[in-house]
Structure formats: structure tokens, C-alpha cells
């Protein structure tokens, strides 16, 4: 009997073919195929993939499926399956919609692309060792990128250590998109994500990100889902609904809805299905079939198959189907549940036992697990599965082999999830618990030392078996892996459940510690201050009764919480304790990290003498620690200090050294951040072309890594570069982007800085009222953050606007505030814009002597900074190219000419 898609849904198939045509032309597309269970989604997509591969010989198809198992979905599961297919790491004979030949042509290229633009995906979303083994079989000559692959695999070989490196979700999203785009440049891609209604939030975030990033690539991204599943989410909005709404907003109608088929088309479907094979079926039979099934594809197919199997439909001598003598519509099931019940009821006791155990594994199961639990020889079991359950009853079908360590497992899938759910729901509670435990134990044995790849499955099985320490162990491990995969929301949920199981105090303290530590890392990225505070306190309490290492880690977590809160005074308050605890534990890496945050706080607060002492100590500590990634961060922060202190030559020198160390360590995140800091120093020197080129390189790197905060900060610096080059319009666009990003991330410091910088833009454009508004908001925010120097810089902007608008009393009040701050903290405590603004107001108010004193202080500070610049060309650029420096020289010269 022909599958329903070939006898119906021609309109839907044509719609997908139209989208494919646009994708092949380089205009990437996203589409959704939706409908209730059994409506023909899988059949439609399967037929379409066959059409797509006939249409393009270069087309590569990759399918990933979401799982309904567990309280928490396995992060990125469908996209891990897609990536494994594209990289040839899906098992020796894994289920592929296309021939191995097509994938073989992509193998070497995909591995190289992963190394070059998606290195963080290796070891997190795709096993590096498997990738390396695959390449070794086909590579004719070893290339430089293969050395890098080996280094990446070696770096992440320690599973626990690798998982502790929490990754920003944005890096995963951006690198995944870049990998797909690079692959699509060689081969068009058709990517199918099945059952989005079961997807975890990380996968949905990646799906949406890809839908926006493939617009100029030869990629068609299809997602399937059941509308009734997301509508039945209760009071809480299903996370898929937001994604659907956003895609509809920018992409329009990209839905193929199998639930909106008009009644005439449903009736036509029944007719076409019946006529797909020779028959002599009457009009009355056809009407009865439509009345009983409503034209529902699964109901119709299953009812027709059931009637044939029971001999109620027969083939005559000419091979035409005819109605038998015993046909009785009243005794036939009118709903698919009845059809399923009837079919499963015909199974033998052995066949039913096999499927009962299989249903506990899920829609996809492995014969080896079933065989061990039912204690059946593999040869006999495979015969039962392939000949009886697949060919005769059509309840399962073989999908290939799955890799488990060094072994391959025979994988099967239930023909429809409804079969699996029916069998599973029919089991008693005690039987379910027992089978879940047995499945988990067999999986542990089969995967041996490589259980990370199935940790979420093991966590679910042990949890369903009654919880206990085994469940907690795999929940914690799943959370750690989710952190490493940049899925903090999923990580938090894994840790939440683990801590529920470990709730009695005093039990499994090491697991409690790991769960709290992992959840703390997740919360730092999720942004839940109250929960983060509670976990910080819990870690402190748990560490009190343990050794110095845990106490040092808890102290560092208190420091991280203070830094997360944006309270720089609190950072300084916690830093010394964290550093002392790290020293007591003999942990130079934690010690260096503590000094790094302390130095950054002193620098941003403008407390430069303290920053100078901390910079020297931090650098010595980082060099002792022997960790190049930490050393690169500290070197760059030391460079920031020197730049803030006016020694730009030293600042650039430290940034260049930091860049070299980061590249040596392969720390691409640090490298991108250092490029941003280097670009900032070039801007301060007035080397605008160098600044622009460096910042654009940094921006590209941040985008590839998905580093949102760093990207926003780099955008703001590029805006200031364009402003310095006399292009306020472009500067305004860049700063507006940075402002929006900082606001969406909740970064208060960056948000305030963007407000201040936009004040400069509007001032240059002559819009004094807008400039005043931005400077005013920036002042308020900097004062709330305790960042007095930056607040006073905003006050200087307000003074200039008040003077230009003729509001002399207001200008005078601002000038007095600036005078007082300069008198207390010295000329170098504020940028030259503040000196110039204060002097202009004082001169306008008839106080030339006070104006002269302010200018003198600013001029001396400018000359001192200039003479610290060793390169004569850089010194000349610093004095003549930077607008405020040039203005100070002109004002000073004008003052002396007047006095002369």
C-alpha cells in the first residue's frame, strides 16, 4: 500500500519545493510542517527529502529529532544529531536520508570547517575523538587544521574538566550558524528538526538563531510540531510559541499546516489512497471509510491495513482488492487507539515483552538493551524484530547502528510514537520502575567509560526508577555538560532536580557541592540575582566543613556574585578574602582570577594608585599560575590600567603580549576580547584607521563566538571611532545598536556608557536637548553604580549643553561640581572634556583666573600623557588627531596669546 503522501498533500509538497528553490538560489528559508499525531508530517517530509535529493545531486540532508523523555530535555539533542550527520560522526551505518557517498564528499571539508569556525562545538556538540578517527581514515595528507583538531580533542579529553568550562550560549549559536553557512557554500543543506513541541529551550534558541542567520545561504531549515501539544501546556506558555511568533513576524507565512486541510481534500485523500492499488471497491465502501476516519491519514491507513490483515478485504484473481463477505463496520475501531490496541493484541507473549521493554527506552531503542533484559540471544531477537515486528506487524523499523564506545548497537524506531506510548502507558508503575532501572544498568555497561553521550538518558531512567544517588549523579553530570554546551537554562533544571533528590542534608556531599557549583555557573549566565545569592550562601555553608580548596572556590564564587551585581565596591570587599583563600589552598589559578577582578574594579572606579599595586601583583601571580588563558586575561587588564593611567604605549605593549599569549593558548574568546581592548587604545592614540581595522576584526570574532556583551562593547567603541573621524551619523547607528544590546542583556555599566557616548553624538550634531537628556541619564546610572569619574564626565556634558542653551545658573552648578572633584582628586582624575567644559563655563561667568587654573591642570595632564608615548608618530597623532586633545592645545595657546 502506498504511503499517504504520494496520494495526497500534493499542494503541501509543492509549497516545500518552492521554498527549496529559493534556498538553492542562495536565499535561505525556514518552514514549519505542523499537524496532529498521525496527520502525515513525517511522510510528507520524507517524500520531500527524496524530491530534494533528486533535484540537487549536491544536496545533503540531515535530520534531528527531539525527545519526550525526562523532566528536562537533553540540550541541543536534535542539532547534535544533525551535526553528527554532517560531520560523518553518526555511527558506521547511522540512519541517513542519503547515500554514504554524498556524506563522504563532505567529511573532510566539514571537519576543517568545524576546526576553523566552530572549535567550541568539538567536544561539546560533537565528539572530537570520533571526528578525528573518521578523518584519519580518509585524509590523504595531514594538514595544519588537523593538528589543531588534535589539540582540541586533547584539551577536552578530561570529561569532568572540560564540562567545568561553562560556555556562553551565544558562542554555541553563532559558531553553529557559521559552520552551517560554511558547509552550505560547498553543498546545499536540507535540515529537518522533528517534534519541536518536545524541544528543550536551548534547541529552540538555536533553531530561531539559525532561522535568522541562514538568509543568504543555501539552507532550508524545516521544523515539525504538533499544535495540540503546545496549546496543552496549561497556564505556562510553551517556549515554542514565542519562536513561532517571532518567525511569523519577520518571515511571514512559512507554514505547511496538515491540520487545516479542507473537507473536500480529506475526502479526496481517501479516494486516492484506495485507488493507489487496483481495486473494485464500491462508492458505499468509500463513503463508510471516510465517515469512520474523517480522512485522517494515520486513521485511514491503519484501518485499511487492519481490514486487509483480518481478511475483510481480499485480492481477486486479477489482483484487485474487493470487499469480503464478513465486512462489519460496527465491529471495527473508529479511532486509531482502537486500531493500535487490536494490532498489539495479536502479538505473541514474547513479541509483546520485547516491545514493552523497547517502549521504556523511548521511540528509538536498541536491540542489545532489549536482548539483555529479556535474556534472548541476539540472533533470535533480531529475527523477531526484523521479520515479525517490522515486516509482518509494521510496528517498528530498523534505522541503522548507534555507536556506544567501541561497539555498534542495532537501532530500531517505533513506526509511530503512538505505538510506543500505548505500550508504555499500559505498564504498571512497579514494572516501569524496574524496567527503567534495568535499562539504565544495561546502558551503563554498554557505554562503559563513555556515558557522557547518554548522561541525560541515564539520569531520566534512574529518576523514573525511583531517584536515588545514581539519578543524582547523572543529573549533575548532565547539568555540567549542559553548562559546557552553553545551555544554562537546561543546566539549571538538571541541577534543580539533582538537588531535590539530594535534599536531606549530609547525604552525598560531593554531589551536592558539584550540583551547587554547576547551578551557580548557570545562574551567572541566566541572570537570576536572588537564586544566585542563595546558591552563593549555600556554597559558603557547604565549604565551611570541608577543606581549603572548597573554601577557596566558595570565596571566589562570592567574588563572582559581587562582580555579577555590578557593585565594584563589593568586588573590592570580596577580592581580598578570595585571594587569601586561594593562597591558603595553594591554587594559583584561583588566586590570579581574584587579582584579575580586583584590578578591573580599581581601574573602572578610577582608583589608579591602588590599581598600580594590584597590576604588579596580579601579573606576577598569573605568570606563576602557568595557565596561559588566565595570563592573557591579566595581561590585558594590566594594559587597560596603563591606558587609563595615561601610559598608552605601555597599554598597547601589554595588549600585544596578551594577544600573543591568547593565541598560543588557543583561547579565541580571550583573543577577541584583547583585540577590542587594543582597538580602544589605538582610538585613544588617535590612530583611527588602525582602531577601526582592529575593532572590526574583534567584532567579527565576537560574532563568530556569539559573545554578545563583548560585541556590544566593540560596537560602542567603533561608534566613538567614527565620531572621532567626524561621522556622527554612523556613530549614532553603532551606538544605538550597542545600547539596545546592553539593555537586553541587563548590563548596567555598558548601558550607562552608551548613554554617555550618545550624548557626545547628539552634541556634535547640534541637538543640545537630546544630548542633555542622554548625559543626564548617564549621570544617574553611573552614580547608582558608584562610578564617580564617569558620572562627572557626564556632568561635564551637561555643563556644555547648559552653557550652549544659555542656562548659566545650571552651567555654573555643574562647573562647581567639576571644580570640586578636580580639586579633591587631581587633574588626571577626569578626561580633558571635563576640564574644557569647566573652563568654558567659568570664563563665560567672568572668572578667567579660575578658568585658567582648570586649563593648566588639563594641559599638564595632556603633556604628561603625551611624553609617555615613546613613538613620535603616535605622540603626534595623540596630540593632533584626538579632538579633545587638539582642543586643549588650541585653548591653551589661545589663553597664552590673550595674556601676551
Coordinates of N, CA and C in Angstrom, one line a residue, residues 755 758-759 761-777 797-798 800-802 804-805 807 810:
X755 N 24.8 55.5 26.8 CA 24.0 56.7 27.0 C 25.0 57.9 27.0
X758 N 26.3 58.5 23.4 CA 25.3 59.1 22.5 C 25.1 60.5 22.8
X759 N 25.3 60.9 24.1 CA 25.3 62.4 24.4 C 26.3 63.1 23.5
X761 N 27.4 62.2 20.6 CA 27.0 62.2 19.2 C 26.0 63.3 19.0
X762 N 25.0 63.4 19.8 CA 23.9 64.4 19.6 C 24.5 65.8 19.8
X763 N 25.5 65.9 20.7 CA 26.1 67.3 20.8 C 26.8 67.7 19.5
X764 N 27.5 66.7 18.9 CA 28.2 67.0 17.7 C 27.3 67.4 16.6
X765 N 26.1 66.8 16.6 CA 25.1 67.0 15.6 C 24.3 68.3 15.9
X766 N 24.5 68.9 17.0 CA 23.9 70.2 17.3 C 22.5 70.1 18.0
X767 N 22.2 68.8 18.4 CA 20.9 68.6 19.1 C 21.1 68.6 20.6
X768 N 21.2 69.9 21.1 CA 21.5 70.1 22.5 C 20.5 69.4 23.5
X769 N 19.3 69.5 23.2 CA 18.2 68.9 24.1 C 18.4 67.4 24.2
X770 N 18.6 66.7 23.1 CA 18.8 65.3 23.2 C 20.1 64.9 23.9
X771 N 21.1 65.7 23.6 CA 22.4 65.5 24.3 C 22.3 65.6 25.8
X772 N 21.6 66.6 26.2 CA 21.3 66.9 27.6 C 20.6 65.7 28.2
X773 N 19.6 65.2 27.5 CA 18.9 64.0 28.1 C 19.7 62.8 28.2
X774 N 20.6 62.5 27.3 CA 21.4 61.3 27.4 C 22.5 61.5 28.5
X775 N 23.1 62.7 28.5 CA 24.1 62.9 29.6 C 23.4 62.8 31.0
X776 N 22.2 63.3 31.1 CA 21.5 63.2 32.4 C 21.3 61.8 32.8
X777 N 20.8 61.0 31.9 CA 20.5 59.6 32.2 C 21.8 58.8 32.6
X797 N 29.4 67.0 30.3 CA 28.5 67.1 29.1 C 27.3 68.0 29.4
X798 N 26.7 67.8 30.6 CA 25.5 68.7 31.0 C 25.9 70.1 31.1
X800 N 28.3 71.6 29.3 CA 28.4 72.2 27.9 C 27.0 72.5 27.3
X801 N 26.1 71.6 27.5 CA 24.7 71.8 27.0 C 24.1 73.0 27.6
X802 N 24.2 73.1 28.9 CA 23.6 74.3 29.7 C 24.1 75.6 29.2
X804 N 25.6 76.2 26.2 CA 25.1 76.5 24.9 C 23.7 76.9 24.8
X805 N 22.9 76.4 25.7 CA 21.4 76.8 25.7 C 21.2 78.1 26.5
X807 N 21.6 78.5 29.8 CA 21.2 78.3 31.1 C 22.4 78.4 32.1
X810 N 22.5 76.9 35.8 CA 22.6 75.4 35.7 C 24.1 75.1 35.3

